[in-house]
Amino acid sequence: MTINEKQDEIIEEFDLFEDQLDKTQYIIDLGKKLPPMPDSKKTDENRIMGCQSKVWVDAELKDDDQTGARLYFYGDSEQTAQISKGLVGLLIRVLSGEKPEDIANADLYFIPRVGMGNLITSLRAGGLASMIERMKAFGRAYTEKTV
Amino acid sequence: MQSAIETTLDIQQIRRDFPILDQQVNGRPLVYFDNAATNQKPTAVINALTGYYEGYNANIHRGIHYLAEKATAAFEASRRAVQEFLNAKHWQEIIFTHGTTDSINLVAQSYGRRFLKEGDEIIISTMEHHSNIVPWQMLCEEKGCILKVIPVNDAGELILEEYEKLLSERTKFVSCVHVSNSLGTVNPVKTIIDKAHAVGAVVLIDGAQASSHLDLDVQALDADFYALSAHKLYGPTGMGVLYGKKELLDSMPPYRGGGEMIKEVTFAKTTYNEIPYKFEAGTPNIADVIAVKTALEYMAGLGKENIAAHENDLLQYATEQLSELDGLRIIGQAKHKIGVISFVLDGIHHQDTGVILDQQGIAVRTGHHCTQPLMQRFGIAGTTRASFAVYNTKDEVDRLVQGLRRVQKMML
Ligand SMILES: Cc1ncc(COP(=O)(O)O)c(C=O)c1O
């Protein structure tokens, strides 16, 4: 699936919920499903600044003979911060396994479209924007390495 | 004089004075429990602001025309109202500032720079707001003074024996919060002031949280300085007061120059105006100052003891109700506390709690509340804080409890 197909799928899923609380619950559940990152990866270098709770993101490039190099993301938040974890999980779902240049150039239109109101727009804006920026920076860095 | 605390306010009637409360947030009626950050404004206060701009907007003190006279009179009437509110001896002891933070900075920069010197000790407490930490740190850096800190016990009360140990003839200044914005603790400021005076130190009390809940009497307290913010008193934002004893204020240099603070300016030398004008450089927030009087009158109309009794009721009720939630720990269990209840939920980040409450229309504050050292003392990153004002109700407390149950259900 392309980045945009995954985004469309997420928009459809969120459309099933009418209530913001149900959407939030969905994000929390996504967070709970996210495999934990090993503590050794929870370094200051991998830490995203701008989140009120602690969040880490790391990436790994894997070569696939048929499709070329793909970037895989790993992320986590401090134990109790389930909403942040869910947001990392959503971004990972959209961006992980894609080509570095597609990640670097991705237009993440699903965020305003899932209709989570102030959850995304206000409180998390700083942290969420930093998460996206970090993931795209990985994309850019690996684009240079792979071309 | 009303003697009994029994008087019951008609809260539903009072709520009609606050138009902002009548709205839906995320599809549910708003519950506003962020009053320690700022409380809401009654129509009377809003009208005082627009009344000035619509009726007699003019610069004060210098004008000789009708509007200027009227504005000046209203402005100075507000000063008298604050004087009465604090029971200050002289109207000249009331200086209008931008708020508590600004008032504390004024004292640190004016009194501190003039009278404190290298090696002098300044005492604050662990439960200070950053506004009552940073100005003193800046002064210490500049002058080589030493900052000492009164510790707090597990209940969130100042340890007075430790305070006594910190006091010595080297102590030149004590700056302490009257009521903690994070814990609700009411500090024994009279005792703190008396003990400081016994070693010859000067005392500032940060009354930002105390002013809307407690009866204030700066003469009875014998406070040297008392700082407060109008926006926590049902008044406008960015507007505050510094009370200072006349002889202290007289001895202090101005720290901002220009406007009404001068007597005469020549390029050779400027002579300064008398207090309070010496400290009120530039055109002040005239409308906001005027509205402070209206806010004080509004509170007086309800009766401060009635407001306090109602808030205390809510605090008792909320404490009981919240204590029934599993995994909820109240931070700050002082014997003497008012209208603030701070807590942590096991396994749940306070930010998530705040977001999910907001989605249910409930406004609380989460985080460190500008008291990071205090959070470190309790070994936590932050709390969720509900703080009460006169217009809050027990039904709203029930909504909070239900909201928190929902948070737990979603997160755990
Ligand atoms: C105890 C305390 N001190 C100082 C302040 C700062 O007040 P202001 O922001 O109005 O200057 C606050 C406000 O939250 C406070 O609660």
Coordinates of C-alpha atoms and ligand atoms in Angstrom, one line a residue:
Chain A
M1 CA 0.0 0.0 0.0
T2 CA 1.2 3.5 -0.7
I3 CA 1.4 6.2 1.9
N4 CA -1.7 7.8 0.5
E5 CA -3.6 4.5 0.4
K6 CA -2.8 4.0 4.1
Q7 CA -3.9 7.5 4.9
D8 CA -7.2 7.0 3.1
E9 CA -7.7 3.8 5.0
I10 CA -7.2 5.5 8.3
I11 CA -9.6 8.3 7.4
E12 CA -12.2 5.7 6.6
E13 CA -11.6 4.0 9.9
F14 CA -12.0 7.2 11.9
D15 CA -15.1 8.0 10.0
L16 CA -16.8 5.1 11.7
F17 CA -16.6 7.0 15.0
E18 CA -18.9 9.9 15.7
D19 CA -17.6 10.8 19.1
Q20 CA -14.2 12.3 19.8
L21 CA -13.8 10.0 22.8
D22 CA -14.2 7.0 20.6
K23 CA -11.5 8.3 18.2
T24 CA -9.2 8.9 21.1
Q25 CA -9.9 5.4 22.4
Y26 CA -8.9 4.1 19.0
I27 CA -5.6 6.0 19.2
I28 CA -5.0 4.7 22.7
D29 CA -5.6 1.1 21.5
L30 CA -3.2 1.6 18.6
G31 CA -0.6 2.7 21.2
K32 CA -1.2 -0.4 23.3
K33 CA -0.5 -2.5 20.2
L34 CA 2.7 -0.8 19.3
P35 CA 5.7 -3.1 20.1
P36 CA 7.8 -1.6 22.8
M37 CA 11.2 -0.2 21.8
P38 CA 14.2 -1.6 23.6
D39 CA 15.4 0.7 26.4
S40 CA 18.8 0.9 24.7
K41 CA 17.1 2.7 21.8
K42 CA 15.4 5.2 24.1
T43 CA 18.3 7.6 23.9
D44 CA 18.4 11.4 24.0
E45 CA 19.4 11.2 20.4
N46 CA 16.2 9.4 19.5
R47 CA 14.0 11.6 21.7
I48 CA 11.6 13.9 20.1
M49 CA 11.6 17.4 21.5
G50 CA 8.5 19.4 21.9
C51 CA 6.4 16.6 23.3
Q52 CA 5.2 17.1 26.8
S53 CA 5.6 13.4 27.4
K54 CA 8.7 11.5 26.4
V55 CA 8.7 10.1 22.9
W56 CA 11.4 8.3 20.9
V57 CA 11.6 7.4 17.2
D58 CA 14.3 5.5 15.4
A59 CA 14.5 4.2 11.9
E60 CA 16.3 1.4 10.0
L61 CA 16.9 0.9 6.3
K62 CA 16.4 -2.5 4.9
D63 CA 17.2 -3.5 1.4
D64 CA 14.7 -5.5 -0.6
D65 CA 16.0 -7.0 -3.8
Q66 CA 12.8 -6.3 -5.7
T67 CA 11.6 -3.0 -4.4
G68 CA 14.8 -1.3 -3.4
A69 CA 15.6 0.3 0.0
R70 CA 12.8 0.8 2.5
L71 CA 12.8 2.6 5.7
Y72 CA 11.3 1.0 8.8
F73 CA 10.3 3.1 11.9
Y74 CA 10.3 2.2 15.6
G75 CA 8.8 4.4 18.2
D76 CA 7.7 4.5 21.8
S77 CA 6.6 6.9 24.5
E78 CA 7.0 6.8 28.2
Q79 CA 4.9 4.0 29.7
T80 CA 1.9 6.1 30.8
A81 CA 1.6 8.4 27.8
Q82 CA -0.8 6.3 25.8
I83 CA -2.1 9.0 23.5
S84 CA 1.4 10.0 22.4
K85 CA 2.2 6.4 21.8
G86 CA -0.9 6.0 19.7
L87 CA 0.0 9.0 17.6
V88 CA 3.5 7.6 17.0
G89 CA 1.8 4.3 16.1
L90 CA -0.4 6.0 13.5
L91 CA 2.6 7.8 11.9
I92 CA 4.6 4.5 11.9
R93 CA 1.7 2.8 10.2
V94 CA 1.6 5.4 7.5
L95 CA 5.3 5.8 6.9
S96 CA 7.0 2.6 7.8
G97 CA 8.2 0.3 5.0
E98 CA 8.1 3.1 2.4
K99 CA 10.9 4.4 0.2
P100 CA 13.0 7.1 1.9
E101 CA 12.2 9.7 -0.8
D102 CA 8.4 9.0 -0.5
I103 CA 8.7 9.6 3.2
A104 CA 10.6 12.8 2.8
N105 CA 8.0 14.1 0.4
A106 CA 4.9 12.7 2.0
D107 CA 1.9 15.0 2.4
L108 CA 0.3 13.8 5.6
Y109 CA -3.2 15.0 4.8
F110 CA -4.9 12.4 7.1
I111 CA -4.2 14.4 10.2
P112 CA -6.6 17.2 9.7
R113 CA -9.0 14.8 8.0
V114 CA -9.5 12.3 10.8
G115 CA -11.4 15.0 12.8
M116 CA -9.9 14.7 16.2
G117 CA -10.4 18.4 16.7
N118 CA -8.3 19.9 19.4
L119 CA -6.6 16.6 20.3
I120 CA -4.4 17.1 17.3
T121 CA -4.6 20.8 16.6
S122 CA -3.8 22.3 19.9
L123 CA -2.2 20.2 22.6
R124 CA -0.2 17.9 20.5
A125 CA 0.6 20.3 17.7
G126 CA 4.1 21.0 18.9
G127 CA 4.9 17.4 19.6
L128 CA 3.2 15.8 16.6
A129 CA 4.9 18.3 14.3
S130 CA 8.2 17.3 15.7
M131 CA 7.5 13.6 15.3
I132 CA 6.6 14.1 11.7
E133 CA 9.6 16.3 11.1
R134 CA 11.9 13.7 12.6
M135 CA 10.5 10.9 10.4
K136 CA 10.8 13.0 7.3
A137 CA 14.4 13.9 8.3
F138 CA 15.2 10.2 8.4
G139 CA 13.6 9.9 4.9
R140 CA 15.8 12.8 3.6
A141 CA 18.9 11.4 5.2
Y142 CA 18.4 8.0 3.7
T143 CA 17.4 9.3 0.3
E144 CA 20.8 10.8 0.0
K145 CA 22.4 7.6 1.1
T146 CA 20.5 5.4 -1.3
V147 CA 20.7 7.4 -4.5
Chain B
M1 CA -21.1 42.1 59.7
Q2 CA -22.1 38.5 59.0
S3 CA -21.1 36.2 61.7
A4 CA -22.1 32.7 60.6
I5 CA -20.5 31.0 57.6
E6 CA -23.8 29.3 57.1
T7 CA -25.0 31.8 54.5
T8 CA -25.7 29.9 51.3
L9 CA -25.1 31.6 48.0
D10 CA -27.5 31.0 45.1
I11 CA -24.9 29.5 42.8
Q12 CA -27.3 29.2 39.8
Q13 CA -28.1 32.8 40.1
I14 CA -24.3 33.6 40.4
R15 CA -23.6 31.6 37.3
R16 CA -25.8 33.9 35.3
D17 CA -23.3 36.7 36.0
F18 CA -20.7 34.8 34.0
P19 CA -21.8 34.5 30.4
I20 CA -18.8 32.4 29.4
L21 CA -20.0 29.5 31.5
D22 CA -23.1 29.0 29.5
Q23 CA -21.6 27.1 26.5
Q24 CA -21.0 23.6 25.2
V25 CA -17.5 22.3 24.8
N26 CA -17.1 19.2 22.7
G27 CA -20.9 18.7 22.8
R28 CA -21.2 18.9 26.6
P29 CA -21.8 21.7 29.0
L30 CA -18.5 23.4 30.0
V31 CA -17.1 22.6 33.4
Y32 CA -14.5 25.2 34.2
F33 CA -12.1 23.9 36.8
D34 CA -9.0 25.9 35.9
N35 CA -9.7 28.8 38.2
A36 CA -6.2 28.8 39.8
A37 CA -4.8 29.7 36.4
T38 CA -7.4 32.5 35.9
N39 CA -11.0 32.7 36.9
Q40 CA -13.9 34.0 34.8
K41 CA -15.2 37.5 34.7
P42 CA -18.7 38.6 35.7
T43 CA -20.7 40.8 33.3
A44 CA -20.2 43.8 35.6
V45 CA -16.4 43.6 35.1
I46 CA -16.7 43.2 31.4
N47 CA -19.1 46.2 31.4
A48 CA -16.6 48.3 33.4
L49 CA -14.1 47.7 30.6
T50 CA -16.4 48.6 27.8
G51 CA -17.9 51.4 29.8
Y52 CA -14.5 53.1 30.0
Y53 CA -13.8 52.8 26.3
E54 CA -17.3 53.8 25.3
G55 CA -17.8 56.5 27.8
Y56 CA -14.6 58.2 29.0
N57 CA -11.5 56.9 27.4
A58 CA -8.7 59.4 28.1
N59 CA -5.2 59.5 29.4
I60 CA -5.1 60.1 33.1
H61 CA -3.4 62.6 35.4
R62 CA -2.3 65.1 32.8
G63 CA -5.5 66.0 31.1
I64 CA -7.5 69.0 32.1
H65 CA -10.6 68.1 30.1
Y66 CA -13.7 66.4 31.3
L67 CA -13.0 62.9 30.1
A68 CA -9.5 63.0 31.5
E69 CA -10.8 64.1 34.9
K70 CA -13.4 61.3 34.9
A71 CA -10.9 58.6 33.9
T72 CA -8.4 59.9 36.5
A73 CA -11.0 59.8 39.2
A74 CA -12.1 56.3 38.4
F75 CA -8.5 55.2 38.2
E76 CA -7.7 56.6 41.6
A77 CA -10.9 55.3 43.1
S78 CA -9.7 51.8 42.1
R79 CA -6.5 52.4 44.1
R80 CA -8.6 53.3 47.1
A81 CA -10.7 50.2 46.6
V82 CA -7.6 48.0 46.6
Q83 CA -6.3 49.8 49.7
E84 CA -9.5 48.9 51.4
F85 CA -9.4 45.4 50.1
L86 CA -5.9 44.8 51.6
N87 CA -6.5 47.1 54.5
A88 CA -3.4 49.1 53.7
K89 CA -2.7 52.1 55.8
H90 CA -2.1 54.6 53.0
W91 CA -3.4 54.8 49.4
Q92 CA 0.2 55.6 48.3
E93 CA 1.1 52.0 49.2
I94 CA -0.8 50.6 46.3
I95 CA 1.1 50.3 43.1
F96 CA -0.5 49.1 39.9
T97 CA 1.6 46.5 38.0
H98 CA 1.0 43.9 35.3
G99 CA 0.4 41.2 37.8
T100 CA 2.1 39.2 40.6
T101 CA 5.1 38.3 38.5
D102 CA 5.6 42.0 37.6
S103 CA 5.2 43.0 41.3
I104 CA 7.8 40.5 42.4
N105 CA 10.2 41.7 39.7
L106 CA 9.7 45.2 40.8
V107 CA 10.7 44.4 44.4
A108 CA 13.7 42.3 43.3
Q109 CA 14.9 44.9 40.8
S110 CA 14.3 48.0 42.9
Y111 CA 14.6 47.0 46.5
G112 CA 16.9 44.1 45.8
R113 CA 19.4 45.9 43.7
R114 CA 19.5 48.9 46.0
F115 CA 19.6 47.1 49.4
L116 CA 20.9 43.6 49.0
K117 CA 24.6 42.9 48.6
E118 CA 27.0 40.0 48.2
G119 CA 26.6 37.3 50.8
D120 CA 23.2 38.4 51.8
E121 CA 20.7 35.5 52.1
I122 CA 17.3 35.4 50.5
I123 CA 14.8 32.7 51.6
I124 CA 12.0 31.3 49.5
S125 CA 10.2 28.0 49.7
T126 CA 10.0 24.7 47.8
M127 CA 6.4 25.5 46.8
E128 CA 7.1 28.8 45.0
H129 CA 5.7 29.5 41.6
H130 CA 8.5 30.2 39.1
S131 CA 7.5 33.8 39.4
N132 CA 8.8 33.9 42.9
I133 CA 11.9 31.9 42.1
V134 CA 13.4 33.3 38.9
P135 CA 13.5 37.1 39.9
W136 CA 15.5 36.1 43.0
Q137 CA 17.8 33.9 41.1
M138 CA 18.4 36.7 38.7
L139 CA 19.2 39.0 41.6
C140 CA 21.5 36.5 43.2
E141 CA 23.4 36.1 40.0
E142 CA 23.8 39.8 39.7
K143 CA 24.6 40.7 43.3
G144 CA 26.1 37.5 44.7
C145 CA 23.3 36.9 47.2
I146 CA 22.6 33.3 48.3
L147 CA 19.2 31.7 47.8
K148 CA 17.9 29.3 50.6
V149 CA 14.8 27.2 50.3
I150 CA 12.3 26.1 53.0
P151 CA 11.5 22.4 52.5
V152 CA 8.0 20.9 52.5
N153 CA 6.8 17.7 54.2
D154 CA 4.9 14.9 52.5
A155 CA 1.6 16.5 53.1
G156 CA 2.7 19.6 51.3
E157 CA 3.3 21.9 54.2
L158 CA 6.3 24.1 54.9
I159 CA 8.6 22.7 57.6
L160 CA 8.7 25.6 59.9
E161 CA 11.5 24.2 62.1
E162 CA 13.7 24.1 59.0
Y163 CA 12.7 27.6 58.2
E164 CA 13.9 28.7 61.6
K165 CA 17.2 27.0 61.0
L166 CA 17.7 28.9 57.8
L167 CA 17.1 32.2 59.5
S168 CA 20.1 34.2 60.7
E169 CA 21.4 37.8 60.7
R170 CA 22.5 37.1 57.2
T171 CA 18.9 36.7 56.1
K172 CA 17.9 39.9 54.4
F173 CA 14.8 38.9 52.5
V174 CA 12.1 36.3 52.7
S175 CA 9.7 35.8 49.8
C176 CA 7.0 33.2 50.3
V177 CA 3.7 32.2 48.7
H178 CA 0.6 32.7 50.8
V179 CA -1.4 29.9 49.1
S180 CA 0.2 27.2 46.8
N181 CA -1.2 27.2 43.3
S182 CA -0.2 23.5 43.0
L183 CA -1.2 22.1 46.3
G184 CA -3.8 24.5 47.8
T185 CA -1.7 24.7 51.0
V186 CA -2.4 27.9 53.0
N187 CA 0.9 28.9 54.6
P188 CA 1.2 30.4 58.1
V189 CA 2.4 33.7 56.6
K190 CA 2.0 35.6 59.9
T191 CA 4.4 33.3 61.6
I192 CA 6.8 33.4 58.6
I193 CA 6.7 37.2 58.6
D194 CA 7.2 37.5 62.4
K195 CA 10.2 35.2 62.4
A196 CA 11.8 37.0 59.5
H197 CA 11.3 40.3 61.2
A198 CA 12.9 39.0 64.3
V199 CA 16.2 38.7 62.4
G200 CA 15.7 42.0 60.6
A201 CA 14.6 40.6 57.2
V202 CA 12.1 42.1 54.9
V203 CA 9.2 39.9 53.6
L204 CA 7.2 39.7 50.4
I205 CA 4.1 37.5 50.2
D206 CA 3.0 36.2 46.9
G207 CA -0.8 36.5 47.3
A208 CA -1.7 35.5 43.7
Q209 CA -3.8 32.5 44.9
A210 CA -4.8 33.8 48.3
S211 CA -6.5 37.0 47.2
S212 CA -9.7 35.5 46.0
H213 CA -10.2 33.0 48.8
L214 CA -8.8 34.6 52.0
D215 CA -9.5 37.7 53.9
L216 CA -6.5 39.9 53.6
D217 CA -5.1 42.4 56.0
V218 CA -1.6 43.5 55.3
Q219 CA -1.4 45.5 58.5
A220 CA -2.4 42.6 60.7
L221 CA 0.1 40.4 58.8
D222 CA 2.7 43.1 59.0
A223 CA 3.8 42.2 55.5
D224 CA 6.4 44.4 54.0
F225 CA 5.3 43.7 50.4
Y226 CA 2.2 41.8 49.1
A227 CA 1.8 40.9 45.4
L228 CA -1.4 39.9 43.6
S229 CA -3.0 39.5 40.2
A230 CA -6.4 40.9 39.3
H231 CA -7.2 38.1 36.9
K232 CA -7.4 35.6 39.8
L233 CA -9.9 38.0 41.4
Y234 CA -12.6 37.9 38.8
G235 CA -10.8 40.9 37.3
P236 CA -8.9 41.6 34.0
T237 CA -5.7 39.9 32.9
G238 CA -2.2 41.4 32.8
M239 CA -3.2 43.6 35.8
G240 CA -1.9 43.4 39.3
V241 CA -1.0 45.1 42.5
L242 CA 2.1 45.5 44.6
Y243 CA 1.4 46.6 48.1
G244 CA 4.5 47.9 49.9
K245 CA 5.0 49.7 53.2
K246 CA 5.3 53.4 52.6
E247 CA 8.7 53.8 54.2
L248 CA 10.1 51.0 52.2
L249 CA 8.6 52.2 48.9
D250 CA 9.9 55.7 49.7
S251 CA 13.4 54.4 50.1
M252 CA 13.4 52.4 46.8
P253 CA 14.6 53.8 43.5
P254 CA 12.2 53.5 40.5
Y255 CA 13.2 50.8 38.1
R256 CA 11.5 51.9 35.0
G257 CA 11.8 55.4 33.7
G258 CA 9.4 57.6 31.8
G259 CA 5.9 59.1 32.0
E260 CA 4.2 59.8 35.3
M261 CA 7.1 58.6 37.4
I262 CA 9.0 61.9 37.1
K263 CA 8.8 65.2 38.9
E264 CA 11.1 67.2 36.7
V265 CA 13.4 66.2 33.8
T266 CA 16.3 68.2 32.6
F267 CA 19.2 66.7 30.7
A268 CA 21.3 67.2 33.7
K269 CA 19.1 65.4 36.2
T270 CA 15.7 63.9 36.7
T271 CA 13.8 64.1 40.0
Y272 CA 11.3 61.4 40.7
N273 CA 7.7 61.7 41.6
E274 CA 6.2 60.5 44.9
I275 CA 4.9 57.0 45.5
P276 CA 3.0 55.4 44.0
Y277 CA 3.6 57.2 40.7
K278 CA 7.3 56.7 41.0
F279 CA 6.7 53.1 40.1
E280 CA 4.0 53.6 37.5
A281 CA 6.0 54.5 34.4
G282 CA 4.2 55.1 31.2
T283 CA 0.4 55.0 30.5
P284 CA -1.1 52.3 32.6
N285 CA -3.9 49.8 31.8
I286 CA -6.5 52.4 32.7
A287 CA -9.5 50.4 31.8
D288 CA -8.2 47.3 33.6
V289 CA -7.4 49.2 36.7
I290 CA -10.9 50.7 36.7
A291 CA -12.4 47.2 36.3
V292 CA -10.5 46.0 39.3
K293 CA -12.7 48.1 41.5
T294 CA -15.7 46.5 40.0
A295 CA -14.3 43.0 40.5
L296 CA -13.7 43.8 44.2
E297 CA -17.2 45.2 44.6
Y298 CA -18.5 42.0 42.9
M299 CA -16.7 39.8 45.4
A300 CA -17.7 42.1 48.3
G301 CA -21.3 41.8 47.2
L302 CA -21.3 38.1 47.4
G303 CA -19.3 38.2 50.7
K304 CA -15.8 36.9 50.7
E305 CA -16.6 34.6 53.6
N306 CA -19.5 33.2 51.7
I307 CA -17.3 32.5 48.7
A308 CA -14.7 30.9 50.9
A309 CA -17.3 28.7 52.6
H310 CA -18.7 27.6 49.2
E311 CA -15.3 26.8 47.8
N312 CA -14.4 24.9 50.9
D313 CA -17.6 22.8 50.6
L314 CA -16.6 22.0 47.1
L315 CA -13.1 21.1 48.2
Q316 CA -14.3 18.8 50.9
Y317 CA -16.8 17.1 48.5
A318 CA -14.2 16.7 45.8
T319 CA -11.7 15.3 48.1
E320 CA -14.2 12.7 49.3
Q321 CA -15.4 11.8 45.9
L322 CA -12.0 11.7 44.3
S323 CA -10.6 9.6 47.1
E324 CA -13.0 6.8 46.1
L325 CA -11.2 6.4 42.7
D326 CA -8.7 3.5 42.7
G327 CA -5.2 4.6 41.8
L328 CA -5.8 8.2 42.5
R329 CA -3.4 10.0 44.8
I330 CA -3.9 13.5 46.0
I331 CA -0.8 15.6 46.0
G332 CA -1.0 18.1 48.8
Q333 CA -2.9 17.1 51.9
A334 CA -2.2 20.0 54.1
K335 CA -4.4 20.5 57.1
H336 CA -5.1 24.0 56.0
K337 CA -5.8 24.2 52.3
I338 CA -8.2 25.9 49.9
G339 CA -10.0 25.4 46.6
V340 CA -7.3 23.5 44.8
I341 CA -7.0 19.7 44.3
S342 CA -4.0 18.2 42.6
F343 CA -3.7 14.5 41.9
V344 CA -2.0 11.8 39.9
L345 CA -3.6 8.7 38.5
D346 CA -1.6 5.5 38.6
G347 CA -0.4 4.4 35.1
I348 CA -1.9 7.4 33.3
H349 CA 0.0 10.4 32.0
H350 CA -1.5 13.7 33.3
Q351 CA -1.5 15.1 29.8
D352 CA -3.7 12.2 28.6
T353 CA -6.0 12.8 31.5
G354 CA -6.3 16.5 30.5
V355 CA -7.1 15.7 26.9
I356 CA -9.8 13.2 27.7
L357 CA -11.4 15.4 30.3
D358 CA -11.4 18.2 27.7
Q359 CA -13.1 16.0 25.2
Q360 CA -15.8 15.7 27.9
G361 CA -16.1 19.4 28.2
I362 CA -14.1 19.6 31.5
A363 CA -11.3 22.2 31.7
V364 CA -8.5 21.3 34.2
R365 CA -4.8 22.2 34.3
T366 CA -2.2 19.5 33.8
G367 CA 1.6 19.7 34.2
H368 CA 4.0 21.2 36.6
H369 CA 1.9 24.4 37.2
C370 CA 5.0 26.6 37.0
T371 CA 6.3 24.9 40.2
Q372 CA 8.9 22.5 38.8
P373 CA 11.0 22.3 41.9
L374 CA 7.9 21.3 43.9
M375 CA 7.1 18.5 41.4
Q376 CA 10.7 17.3 41.8
R377 CA 10.2 17.3 45.6
F378 CA 7.3 14.9 45.1
G379 CA 9.1 12.9 42.4
I380 CA 6.5 13.5 39.8
A381 CA 6.5 15.2 36.4
G382 CA 3.2 16.9 37.0
T383 CA -0.4 16.6 38.2
T384 CA -3.9 17.1 37.1
R385 CA -5.3 20.0 39.0
A386 CA -8.9 21.0 39.5
S387 CA -9.4 24.4 41.2
F388 CA -12.6 26.0 42.2
A389 CA -14.3 29.4 42.1
V390 CA -17.6 30.7 43.4
Y391 CA -19.6 29.6 40.4
N392 CA -18.6 25.9 40.5
T393 CA -21.1 23.3 41.8
K394 CA -21.1 19.8 43.3
D395 CA -22.7 18.5 40.1
E396 CA -19.6 19.7 38.3
V397 CA -17.5 17.8 40.7
D398 CA -19.6 14.7 39.9
R399 CA -18.9 15.3 36.2
L400 CA -15.2 15.4 37.0
V401 CA -15.4 12.1 38.9
Q402 CA -17.3 10.5 36.0
G403 CA -14.8 12.0 33.6
L404 CA -11.9 10.5 35.4
R405 CA -13.6 7.1 35.5
R406 CA -13.9 7.3 31.8
V407 CA -10.2 8.2 31.6
Q408 CA -9.3 5.2 33.6
K409 CA -11.6 2.9 31.6
M410 CA -10.0 4.1 28.3
M411 CA -6.4 4.1 29.4
L412 CA -6.0 1.0 31.7
Ligands
LIG1 C1 1.2 31.4 43.4 C2 1.4 32.2 42.1 N1 2.3 33.1 42.0 C3 2.5 33.9 40.9 C4 1.7 33.7 39.8 C5 1.9 34.6 38.6 O1 0.8 35.4 38.4 P1 0.8 36.3 37.1 O2 1.0 35.4 35.9 O3 -0.5 36.9 37.1 O4 1.9 37.3 37.2 C6 0.7 32.7 39.9 C7 -0.2 32.5 38.7 O5 -0.4 31.4 38.3 C8 0.5 32.0 41.1 O6 -0.4 31.0 41.1

